């Protein structure tokens, strides 16, 4: 097949692209940086350099593709970008590019909460889902992962300086966590065989509370404690470091939804979600290695 993917050589793509290429597919990787060309070509793929905001570029690059993989990307939160508005704009760009290029199979990286108006910033992913679902005669497979393990690296500084994790989420609330490795398994499967019609697949690597995280950190030699803080305190800090007010407020509502575990994960729990192999204990080893090297 001829396959075109957004996301350059990001943490998800780098885990499944070699498999697609090994399978004999003709793979084109879209990147915004010319510096990535050599690395992409070294994998055996073709590089297409351009912007995911350029409808004409995307249309021409998508043309002739049997499958296209999409994701909302290129957002620097601390630059003051309004993620809500950006998601609306990119969703329309992607819809137009798929329609104009006449692609018939799309795999779209979405998010948990895309179907939940109370999920805050996560609900912004519904714009892409809705826009793509409006296309007739196109098979669309949405992937909805939970929170990335890598988000836990935000705790690194306070752990090093105060041995404390600050979070607006109660220590005993179970949260879904996911590794790019496990998301890549689902991306690979859906690109290889895109289901007919419109479909959704949730992805979870593991479930863990704040207490679970403290325990696995301790098992890896990191002493820590957990302190719950008001959502407003986190929001104020995000605004101070450059987050757009709407984006920061969206993250605040996301945390409120996470605190209400049953609501945020209801549709996931009711589905045949993919449970991956990378557990919280595995990520703790990665985290501890980075922590010890940076102390």
PDB file of N, CA, C and O in Angstrom, residues 17-70:
ATOM      1  N   UNK A  17       6.695   2.695  12.225  1.00  0.00           N
ATOM      2  CA  UNK A  17       7.116   2.918  10.844  1.00  0.00           C
ATOM      3  C   UNK A  17       8.052   1.827  10.315  1.00  0.00           C
ATOM      4  O   UNK A  17       7.869   1.361   9.174  1.00  0.00           O
ATOM      5  N   UNK A  18       9.056   1.384  11.082  1.00  0.00           N
ATOM      6  CA  UNK A  18       9.929   0.324  10.553  1.00  0.00           C
ATOM      7  C   UNK A  18       9.162  -0.950  10.189  1.00  0.00           C
ATOM      8  O   UNK A  18       9.525  -1.636   9.229  1.00  0.00           O
ATOM      9  N   UNK A  19       8.098  -1.241  10.910  1.00  0.00           N
ATOM     10  CA  UNK A  19       7.299  -2.444  10.617  1.00  0.00           C
ATOM     11  C   UNK A  19       6.543  -2.290   9.299  1.00  0.00           C
ATOM     12  O   UNK A  19       6.484  -3.230   8.504  1.00  0.00           O
ATOM     13  N   UNK A  20       5.959  -1.113   9.085  1.00  0.00           N
ATOM     14  CA  UNK A  20       5.244  -0.881   7.822  1.00  0.00           C
ATOM     15  C   UNK A  20       6.198  -0.979   6.632  1.00  0.00           C
ATOM     16  O   UNK A  20       5.872  -1.557   5.590  1.00  0.00           O
ATOM     17  N   UNK A  21       7.380  -0.407   6.797  1.00  0.00           N
ATOM     18  CA  UNK A  21       8.374  -0.427   5.724  1.00  0.00           C
ATOM     19  C   UNK A  21       8.861  -1.853   5.481  1.00  0.00           C
ATOM     20  O   UNK A  21       9.002  -2.297   4.332  1.00  0.00           O
ATOM     21  N   UNK A  22       9.072  -2.598   6.583  1.00  0.00           N
ATOM     22  CA  UNK A  22       9.499  -3.990   6.472  1.00  0.00           C
ATOM     23  C   UNK A  22       8.439  -4.843   5.781  1.00  0.00           C
ATOM     24  O   UNK A  22       8.755  -5.811   5.078  1.00  0.00           O
ATOM     25  N   UNK A  23       7.170  -4.462   5.957  1.00  0.00           N
ATOM     26  CA  UNK A  23       6.069  -5.187   5.310  1.00  0.00           C
ATOM     27  C   UNK A  23       6.012  -4.929   3.806  1.00  0.00           C
ATOM     28  O   UNK A  23       5.211  -5.544   3.093  1.00  0.00           O
ATOM     29  N   UNK A  24       6.826  -3.971   3.338  1.00  0.00           N
ATOM     30  CA  UNK A  24       6.882  -3.697   1.907  1.00  0.00           C
ATOM     31  C   UNK A  24       6.028  -2.532   1.441  1.00  0.00           C
ATOM     32  O   UNK A  24       5.885  -2.316   0.229  1.00  0.00           O
ATOM     33  N   UNK A  25       5.447  -1.775   2.377  1.00  0.00           N
ATOM     34  CA  UNK A  25       4.606  -0.645   1.987  1.00  0.00           C
ATOM     35  C   UNK A  25       5.446   0.550   1.540  1.00  0.00           C
ATOM     36  O   UNK A  25       6.591   0.732   1.972  1.00  0.00           O
ATOM     37  N   UNK A  26       4.857   1.370   0.701  1.00  0.00           N
ATOM     38  CA  UNK A  26       5.463   2.628   0.230  1.00  0.00           C
ATOM     39  C   UNK A  26       5.014   3.716   1.209  1.00  0.00           C
ATOM     40  O   UNK A  26       3.866   4.150   1.179  1.00  0.00           O
ATOM     41  N   UNK A  27       5.930   4.145   2.095  1.00  0.00           N
ATOM     42  CA  UNK A  27       5.574   5.049   3.193  1.00  0.00           C
ATOM     43  C   UNK A  27       6.164   6.438   2.985  1.00  0.00           C
ATOM     44  O   UNK A  27       7.363   6.590   2.733  1.00  0.00           O
ATOM     45  N   UNK A  28       5.300   7.448   3.100  1.00  0.00           N
ATOM     46  CA  UNK A  28       5.735   8.847   3.067  1.00  0.00           C
ATOM     47  C   UNK A  28       5.489   9.461   4.435  1.00  0.00           C
ATOM     48  O   UNK A  28       4.389   9.341   4.983  1.00  0.00           O
ATOM     49  N   UNK A  29       6.499  10.114   4.978  1.00  0.00           N
ATOM     50  CA  UNK A  29       6.412  10.736   6.300  1.00  0.00           C
ATOM     51  C   UNK A  29       6.447  12.250   6.131  1.00  0.00           C
ATOM     52  O   UNK A  29       7.406  12.803   5.582  1.00  0.00           O
ATOM     53  N   UNK A  30       5.404  12.910   6.615  1.00  0.00           N
ATOM     54  CA  UNK A  30       5.348  14.366   6.556  1.00  0.00           C
ATOM     55  C   UNK A  30       6.072  14.953   7.752  1.00  0.00           C
ATOM     56  O   UNK A  30       5.846  14.548   8.898  1.00  0.00           O
ATOM     57  N   UNK A  31       6.948  15.892   7.481  1.00  0.00           N
ATOM     58  CA  UNK A  31       7.698  16.562   8.535  1.00  0.00           C
ATOM     59  C   UNK A  31       7.763  18.061   8.239  1.00  0.00           C
ATOM     60  O   UNK A  31       7.747  18.467   7.079  1.00  0.00           O
ATOM     61  N   UNK A  32       7.847  18.848   9.288  1.00  0.00           N
ATOM     62  CA  UNK A  32       7.960  20.295   9.095  1.00  0.00           C
ATOM     63  C   UNK A  32       9.421  20.735   9.034  1.00  0.00           C
ATOM     64  O   UNK A  32       9.707  21.900   8.785  1.00  0.00           O
ATOM     65  N   UNK A  33      10.339  19.790   9.254  1.00  0.00           N
ATOM     66  CA  UNK A  33      11.764  20.126   9.336  1.00  0.00           C
ATOM     67  C   UNK A  33      12.604  19.393   8.296  1.00  0.00           C
ATOM     68  O   UNK A  33      12.563  18.154   8.214  1.00  0.00           O
ATOM     69  N   UNK A  34      13.381  20.136   7.535  1.00  0.00           N
ATOM     70  CA  UNK A  34      14.299  19.526   6.575  1.00  0.00           C
ATOM     71  C   UNK A  34      15.364  18.694   7.275  1.00  0.00           C
ATOM     72  O   UNK A  34      15.950  17.777   6.666  1.00  0.00           O
ATOM     73  N   UNK A  35      15.619  19.001   8.550  1.00  0.00           N
ATOM     74  CA  UNK A  35      16.628  18.263   9.306  1.00  0.00           C
ATOM     75  C   UNK A  35      16.245  16.800   9.510  1.00  0.00           C
ATOM     76  O   UNK A  35      17.093  15.979   9.876  1.00  0.00           O
ATOM     77  N   UNK A  36      14.968  16.478   9.299  1.00  0.00           N
ATOM     78  CA  UNK A  36      14.501  15.110   9.509  1.00  0.00           C
ATOM     79  C   UNK A  36      14.599  14.241   8.251  1.00  0.00           C
ATOM     80  O   UNK A  36      14.397  13.022   8.312  1.00  0.00           O
ATOM     81  N   UNK A  37      14.907  14.855   7.123  1.00  0.00           N
ATOM     82  CA  UNK A  37      14.888  14.121   5.853  1.00  0.00           C
ATOM     83  C   UNK A  37      15.805  12.906   5.878  1.00  0.00           C
ATOM     84  O   UNK A  37      15.390  11.791   5.527  1.00  0.00           O
ATOM     85  N   UNK A  38      17.042  13.076   6.277  1.00  0.00           N
ATOM     86  CA  UNK A  38      18.008  11.971   6.262  1.00  0.00           C
ATOM     87  C   UNK A  38      17.563  10.818   7.153  1.00  0.00           C
ATOM     88  O   UNK A  38      17.698   9.641   6.782  1.00  0.00           O
ATOM     89  N   UNK A  39      17.039  11.149   8.347  1.00  0.00           N
ATOM     90  CA  UNK A  39      16.598  10.097   9.267  1.00  0.00           C
ATOM     91  C   UNK A  39      15.400   9.339   8.705  1.00  0.00           C
ATOM     92  O   UNK A  39      15.302   8.115   8.865  1.00  0.00           O
ATOM     93  N   UNK A  40      14.491  10.054   8.056  1.00  0.00           N
ATOM     94  CA  UNK A  40      13.316   9.409   7.458  1.00  0.00           C
ATOM     95  C   UNK A  40      13.738   8.497   6.314  1.00  0.00           C
ATOM     96  O   UNK A  40      13.290   7.341   6.219  1.00  0.00           O
ATOM     97  N   UNK A  41      14.619   9.004   5.461  1.00  0.00           N
ATOM     98  CA  UNK A  41      15.068   8.199   4.326  1.00  0.00           C
ATOM     99  C   UNK A  41      15.907   7.009   4.767  1.00  0.00           C
ATOM    100  O   UNK A  41      15.898   5.953   4.115  1.00  0.00           O
ATOM    101  N   UNK A  42      16.615   7.149   5.887  1.00  0.00           N
ATOM    102  CA  UNK A  42      17.411   6.037   6.415  1.00  0.00           C
ATOM    103  C   UNK A  42      16.528   4.865   6.831  1.00  0.00           C
ATOM    104  O   UNK A  42      16.964   3.705   6.817  1.00  0.00           O
ATOM    105  N   UNK A  43      15.283   5.155   7.184  1.00  0.00           N
ATOM    106  CA  UNK A  43      14.336   4.090   7.539  1.00  0.00           C
ATOM    107  C   UNK A  43      13.822   3.357   6.310  1.00  0.00           C
ATOM    108  O   UNK A  43      13.289   2.245   6.412  1.00  0.00           O
ATOM    109  N   UNK A  44      13.944   4.007   5.166  1.00  0.00           N
ATOM    110  CA  UNK A  44      13.397   3.434   3.945  1.00  0.00           C
ATOM    111  C   UNK A  44      12.090   4.079   3.526  1.00  0.00           C
ATOM    112  O   UNK A  44      11.370   3.567   2.665  1.00  0.00           O
ATOM    113  N   UNK A  45      11.778   5.230   4.137  1.00  0.00           N
ATOM    114  CA  UNK A  45      10.564   5.974   3.808  1.00  0.00           C
ATOM    115  C   UNK A  45      10.921   7.209   2.981  1.00  0.00           C
ATOM    116  O   UNK A  45      12.093   7.574   2.851  1.00  0.00           O
ATOM    117  N   UNK A  46       9.895   7.855   2.431  1.00  0.00           N
ATOM    118  CA  UNK A  46      10.077   9.109   1.717  1.00  0.00           C
ATOM    119  C   UNK A  46       9.703  10.256   2.649  1.00  0.00           C
ATOM    120  O   UNK A  46       8.789  10.127   3.461  1.00  0.00           O
ATOM    121  N   UNK A  47      10.386  11.371   2.528  1.00  0.00           N
ATOM    122  CA  UNK A  47      10.097  12.543   3.352  1.00  0.00           C
ATOM    123  C   UNK A  47       9.361  13.590   2.520  1.00  0.00           C
ATOM    124  O   UNK A  47       9.720  13.853   1.371  1.00  0.00           O
ATOM    125  N   UNK A  48       8.318  14.166   3.114  1.00  0.00           N
ATOM    126  CA  UNK A  48       7.598  15.278   2.491  1.00  0.00           C
ATOM    127  C   UNK A  48       7.638  16.440   3.476  1.00  0.00           C
ATOM    128  O   UNK A  48       7.070  16.354   4.563  1.00  0.00           O
ATOM    129  N   UNK A  49       8.330  17.486   3.118  1.00  0.00           N
ATOM    130  CA  UNK A  49       8.525  18.616   4.020  1.00  0.00           C
ATOM    131  C   UNK A  49       7.474  19.687   3.759  1.00  0.00           C
ATOM    132  O   UNK A  49       7.337  20.181   2.631  1.00  0.00           O
ATOM    133  N   UNK A  50       6.733  20.032   4.799  1.00  0.00           N
ATOM    134  CA  UNK A  50       5.701  21.046   4.647  1.00  0.00           C
ATOM    135  C   UNK A  50       4.943  21.236   5.939  1.00  0.00           C
ATOM    136  O   UNK A  50       5.243  20.618   6.960  1.00  0.00           O
ATOM    137  N   UNK A  51       3.939  22.089   5.899  1.00  0.00           N
ATOM    138  CA  UNK A  51       3.164  22.434   7.086  1.00  0.00           C
ATOM    139  C   UNK A  51       1.830  21.702   7.117  1.00  0.00           C
ATOM    140  O   UNK A  51       1.165  21.561   6.078  1.00  0.00           O
ATOM    141  N   UNK A  52       1.430  21.268   8.310  1.00  0.00           N
ATOM    142  CA  UNK A  52       0.117  20.625   8.439  1.00  0.00           C
ATOM    143  C   UNK A  52      -1.013  21.659   8.399  1.00  0.00           C
ATOM    144  O   UNK A  52      -2.183  21.297   8.523  1.00  0.00           O
ATOM    145  N   UNK A  53      -0.684  22.910   8.188  1.00  0.00           N
ATOM    146  CA  UNK A  53      -1.685  23.963   8.017  1.00  0.00           C
ATOM    147  C   UNK A  53      -1.879  24.344   6.547  1.00  0.00           C
ATOM    148  O   UNK A  53      -2.677  25.216   6.227  1.00  0.00           O
ATOM    149  N   UNK A  54      -1.120  23.685   5.687  1.00  0.00           N
ATOM    150  CA  UNK A  54      -1.156  23.985   4.253  1.00  0.00           C
ATOM    151  C   UNK A  54      -2.052  22.958   3.556  1.00  0.00           C
ATOM    152  O   UNK A  54      -1.627  21.825   3.287  1.00  0.00           O
ATOM    153  N   UNK A  55      -3.285  23.343   3.255  1.00  0.00           N
ATOM    154  CA  UNK A  55      -4.249  22.416   2.659  1.00  0.00           C
ATOM    155  C   UNK A  55      -3.753  21.873   1.326  1.00  0.00           C
ATOM    156  O   UNK A  55      -3.873  20.672   1.045  1.00  0.00           O
ATOM    157  N   UNK A  56      -3.205  22.733   0.496  1.00  0.00           N
ATOM    158  CA  UNK A  56      -2.753  22.306  -0.830  1.00  0.00           C
ATOM    159  C   UNK A  56      -1.594  21.323  -0.721  1.00  0.00           C
ATOM    160  O   UNK A  56      -1.549  20.311  -1.436  1.00  0.00           O
ATOM    161  N   UNK A  57      -0.642  21.600   0.182  1.00  0.00           N
ATOM    162  CA  UNK A  57       0.484  20.683   0.393  1.00  0.00           C
ATOM    163  C   UNK A  57      -0.013  19.318   0.848  1.00  0.00           C
ATOM    164  O   UNK A  57       0.407  18.271   0.337  1.00  0.00           O
ATOM    165  N   UNK A  58      -0.919  19.315   1.841  1.00  0.00           N
ATOM    166  CA  UNK A  58      -1.439  18.050   2.348  1.00  0.00           C
ATOM    167  C   UNK A  58      -2.220  17.309   1.266  1.00  0.00           C
ATOM    168  O   UNK A  58      -2.073  16.084   1.103  1.00  0.00           O
ATOM    169  N   UNK A  59      -3.024  18.028   0.513  1.00  0.00           N
ATOM    170  CA  UNK A  59      -3.819  17.409  -0.548  1.00  0.00           C
ATOM    171  C   UNK A  59      -2.925  16.705  -1.560  1.00  0.00           C
ATOM    172  O   UNK A  59      -3.159  15.540  -1.919  1.00  0.00           O
ATOM    173  N   UNK A  60      -1.892  17.400  -2.011  1.00  0.00           N
ATOM    174  CA  UNK A  60      -0.986  16.819  -3.008  1.00  0.00           C
ATOM    175  C   UNK A  60      -0.194  15.646  -2.438  1.00  0.00           C
ATOM    176  O   UNK A  60       0.066  14.655  -3.136  1.00  0.00           O
ATOM    177  N   UNK A  61       0.170  15.750  -1.162  1.00  0.00           N
ATOM    178  CA  UNK A  61       0.949  14.685  -0.527  1.00  0.00           C
ATOM    179  C   UNK A  61       0.075  13.455  -0.266  1.00  0.00           C
ATOM    180  O   UNK A  61       0.548  12.315  -0.362  1.00  0.00           O
ATOM    181  N   UNK A  62      -1.182  13.680   0.064  1.00  0.00           N
ATOM    182  CA  UNK A  62      -2.109  12.574   0.332  1.00  0.00           C
ATOM    183  C   UNK A  62      -2.547  11.840  -0.931  1.00  0.00           C
ATOM    184  O   UNK A  62      -2.902  10.659  -0.872  1.00  0.00           O
ATOM    185  N   UNK A  63      -2.549  12.526  -2.065  1.00  0.00           N
ATOM    186  CA  UNK A  63      -3.094  11.945  -3.303  1.00  0.00           C
ATOM    187  C   UNK A  63      -2.437  10.603  -3.631  1.00  0.00           C
ATOM    188  O   UNK A  63      -1.222  10.465  -3.589  1.00  0.00           O
ATOM    189  N   UNK A  64      -3.285   9.634  -3.956  1.00  0.00           N
ATOM    190  CA  UNK A  64      -2.784   8.314  -4.311  1.00  0.00           C
ATOM    191  C   UNK A  64      -2.550   7.402  -3.121  1.00  0.00           C
ATOM    192  O   UNK A  64      -2.222   6.223  -3.294  1.00  0.00           O
ATOM    193  N   UNK A  65      -2.711   7.928  -1.904  1.00  0.00           N
ATOM    194  CA  UNK A  65      -2.481   7.116  -0.699  1.00  0.00           C
ATOM    195  C   UNK A  65      -3.647   6.164  -0.462  1.00  0.00           C
ATOM    196  O   UNK A  65      -4.812   6.532  -0.615  1.00  0.00           O
ATOM    197  N   UNK A  66      -3.312   4.946  -0.078  1.00  0.00           N
ATOM    198  CA  UNK A  66      -4.341   3.981   0.320  1.00  0.00           C
ATOM    199  C   UNK A  66      -4.819   4.262   1.736  1.00  0.00           C
ATOM    200  O   UNK A  66      -5.980   4.042   2.063  1.00  0.00           O
ATOM    201  N   UNK A  67      -3.896   4.750   2.580  1.00  0.00           N
ATOM    202  CA  UNK A  67      -4.219   5.086   3.969  1.00  0.00           C
ATOM    203  C   UNK A  67      -3.442   6.341   4.362  1.00  0.00           C
ATOM    204  O   UNK A  67      -2.272   6.501   3.992  1.00  0.00           O
ATOM    205  N   UNK A  68      -4.091   7.212   5.138  1.00  0.00           N
ATOM    206  CA  UNK A  68      -3.429   8.386   5.703  1.00  0.00           C
ATOM    207  C   UNK A  68      -3.588   8.352   7.219  1.00  0.00           C
ATOM    208  O   UNK A  68      -4.676   8.055   7.733  1.00  0.00           O
ATOM    209  N   UNK A  69      -2.508   8.636   7.927  1.00  0.00           N
ATOM    210  CA  UNK A  69      -2.534   8.714   9.390  1.00  0.00           C
ATOM    211  C   UNK A  69      -2.435  10.181   9.805  1.00  0.00           C
ATOM    212  O   UNK A  69      -1.497  10.888   9.409  1.00  0.00           O
ATOM    213  N   UNK A  70      -3.415  10.640  10.585  1.00  0.00           N
ATOM    214  CA  UNK A  70      -3.492  12.039  10.998  1.00  0.00           C
ATOM    215  C   UNK A  70      -3.319  12.185  12.506  1.00  0.00           C
ATOM    216  O   UNK A  70      -3.657  11.290  13.279  1.00  0.00           O
TER     217      UNK A  70
END
